[in-house]
Amino acid sequence: MDQTPPAARPGTLQRWLTGPRFGALPAPAELPAPALSFEFFPPKTDRLEEQLWACIRRLEPLAPRFVSVTYGAGGSTQARTHATVARIVRETSLTPAAHLTCVGATREEVDEVARGYWAAGVRHIVALRGDPPAGASGYTPHPGGYAQAEDLVRGLKRVADFEISVGAYPETHPSALSADADLDFLKRKIDAGATRAITQYFFEGEVFLRFLDRCAAAGITVPIVPGIMPVSNFTQMARFSAQCGASVPEWMGRLFDGLEEDAETRRMVAAVVAAEQVRFLQANGVDEFHFYTLNRPDLAYAIAHLLGARPRA
Ligand SMILES: Cc1cc2nc3c(=O)[nH]c(=O)nc-3n(C[C@H](O)[C@H](O)[C@H](O)COP(=O)(O)OP(=O)(O)OC[C@H]3O[C@@H](n4cnc5c(N)ncnc54)[C@H](O)[C@@H]3O)c2cc1C
C-alpha cells in the first residue's frame, strides 16, 4: 500500500514519462534478426503427421539454424524420431537435430542409434539424460547404459564428430543436489564436447539473465539459448511445469484466468506474453532463441516475426 500523501505522488504525465513501459524497448528493426531454432515432437498418428508437416513447411522459410525432434520419455519414440529426422533431411532445406537420451538402452544400443543418424545425414544431436517412462518412480540408469547426459556426450563424440547441444536449467533441475552442483554438471557436459546449451523454458526474463551471469561466472562460454514456450493451454502447461521445475508466475495465472473455454483469446494472450518475454531478452542482448512449437506454427511464427525474422526465398 502506497503511504505517500496523494499530493506528493507523481501525476499521470510524470509517471508516463519516467515509469517503466514496454515501448521503451528498442524496436526489433534496429537489431539484427535473431538466430532461431524450432523444436517438434514425432507424431503418433497420420493426422498428427500432417499437422507436423504443415508446421514444418510454415516455419521452413524463416530459415532456422536447425530444427530439433524430441525423443519420447523412456526412449519410446526411437523409430518415429528417426523417421521424422530422416524425412527432414530428405525433403526439406532444414538442418535437423535429433534428440537422444540415455533411458532404457545399453551404450551399444544408443551408439547404434547414433550411427544410424550419422548414416542418414544427421550431424547434430541434442544429448539428454532423459526422463523415466510415465509411472516410473525416479530415474535409474539402465544397466550397461549411459548414466547421465555427460556420459552420453562423451559416447556420441566417440561414435562420430557430431555437433552436440545439451539441456540447461535456469531454475535448476528438479532433482539437482543444489543450484551450484547443477551448474557444475552443465559445465561437465560442455567440457565433454557439447557446444551449445538449450534451456528448459521459463517465463521471467530476469531468471534467464541471472542464469547467464552464473554460467559466465562458472566459466561456461558456449552459447546458452533460451527455450521459449508460447503457452496456448495454460492449465496443461501449469501441470507440466510443476514436474519439470519451471515456475509459473502468479501474474500469468491471472492473465489466463477465465479463458479456460476460450481458446482464441488464450492464443492472443499467449502471443502477447511470449512477445514481451522475447523482446525483453532481445533488448538485453539475447540474439538466439529456441522455440518449443508443440507442432503448432502460428505462435512461433508470429513471435519470430516480432523479433525481426522474415521469410527467405
Ligand atoms: C532443451 C531440452 C530438450 C529436452 N528434450 C527431451 C527429449 O527429447 N526427451 C526426453 O525424454 N527428455 C527431454 N528433455 C528433458 C530431460 O531429459 C530431463 O530434464 C532430464 O531429467 C534431465 O536431462 P539432462 O540431459 O539435462 O540431464 P543431466 O545433465 O544428466 O542432469 C540430470 C540431473 O542429474 C544431475 N547430474 C548430472 N550429472 C550427474 C552426475 N555425474 N552425478 C550425479 N548427478 C548428476 C544434474 O544436476 C541434474 O539434476 C529435454 C530437456 C531440455 C532442457
PDB file of C-alpha atoms in Angstrom, residues 6 29 46-47 53-54 79 87 104-105 112 159 163 168 174 213-214 228-229 244 281:
ATOM      1  CA  PRO A   6      -1.652  11.963  -2.687  1.00  0.00           C
ATOM      2  CA  ALA A  29      14.088  -3.276 -36.699  1.00  0.00           C
ATOM      3  CA  ASP A  46      -1.450 -39.877 -39.574  1.00  0.00           C
ATOM      4  CA  ARG A  47      -3.414 -36.781 -38.554  1.00  0.00           C
ATOM      5  CA  TRP A  53       4.451 -31.339 -41.721  1.00  0.00           C
ATOM      6  CA  ALA A  54       2.194 -28.330 -42.121  1.00  0.00           C
ATOM      7  CA  ALA A  79      11.666 -45.196 -34.586  1.00  0.00           C
ATOM      8  CA  ARG A  87      12.437 -37.156 -43.721  1.00  0.00           C
ATOM      9  CA  GLY A 104      16.090 -47.710 -21.443  1.00  0.00           C
ATOM     10  CA  ALA A 105      19.030 -48.739 -23.616  1.00  0.00           C
ATOM     11  CA  GLU A 112      23.841 -47.887 -32.839  1.00  0.00           C
ATOM     12  CA  VAL A 159      30.795 -42.548 -32.449  1.00  0.00           C
ATOM     13  CA  GLU A 163      27.623 -31.196 -33.163  1.00  0.00           C
ATOM     14  CA  ALA A 168      20.294 -26.422 -19.136  1.00  0.00           C
ATOM     15  CA  PRO A 174      14.293 -30.561 -10.012  1.00  0.00           C
ATOM     16  CA  ASP A 213      25.609 -14.435 -15.356  1.00  0.00           C
ATOM     17  CA  ARG A 214      26.023 -17.572 -13.243  1.00  0.00           C
ATOM     18  CA  ILE A 228      10.744 -20.265 -25.347  1.00  0.00           C
ATOM     19  CA  MET A 229       7.397 -21.917 -24.698  1.00  0.00           C
ATOM     20  CA  CYS A 244       9.899 -30.128 -14.840  1.00  0.00           C
ATOM     21  CA  LEU A 281      15.520 -10.736 -23.754  1.00  0.00           C
TER      22      LEU A 281
END
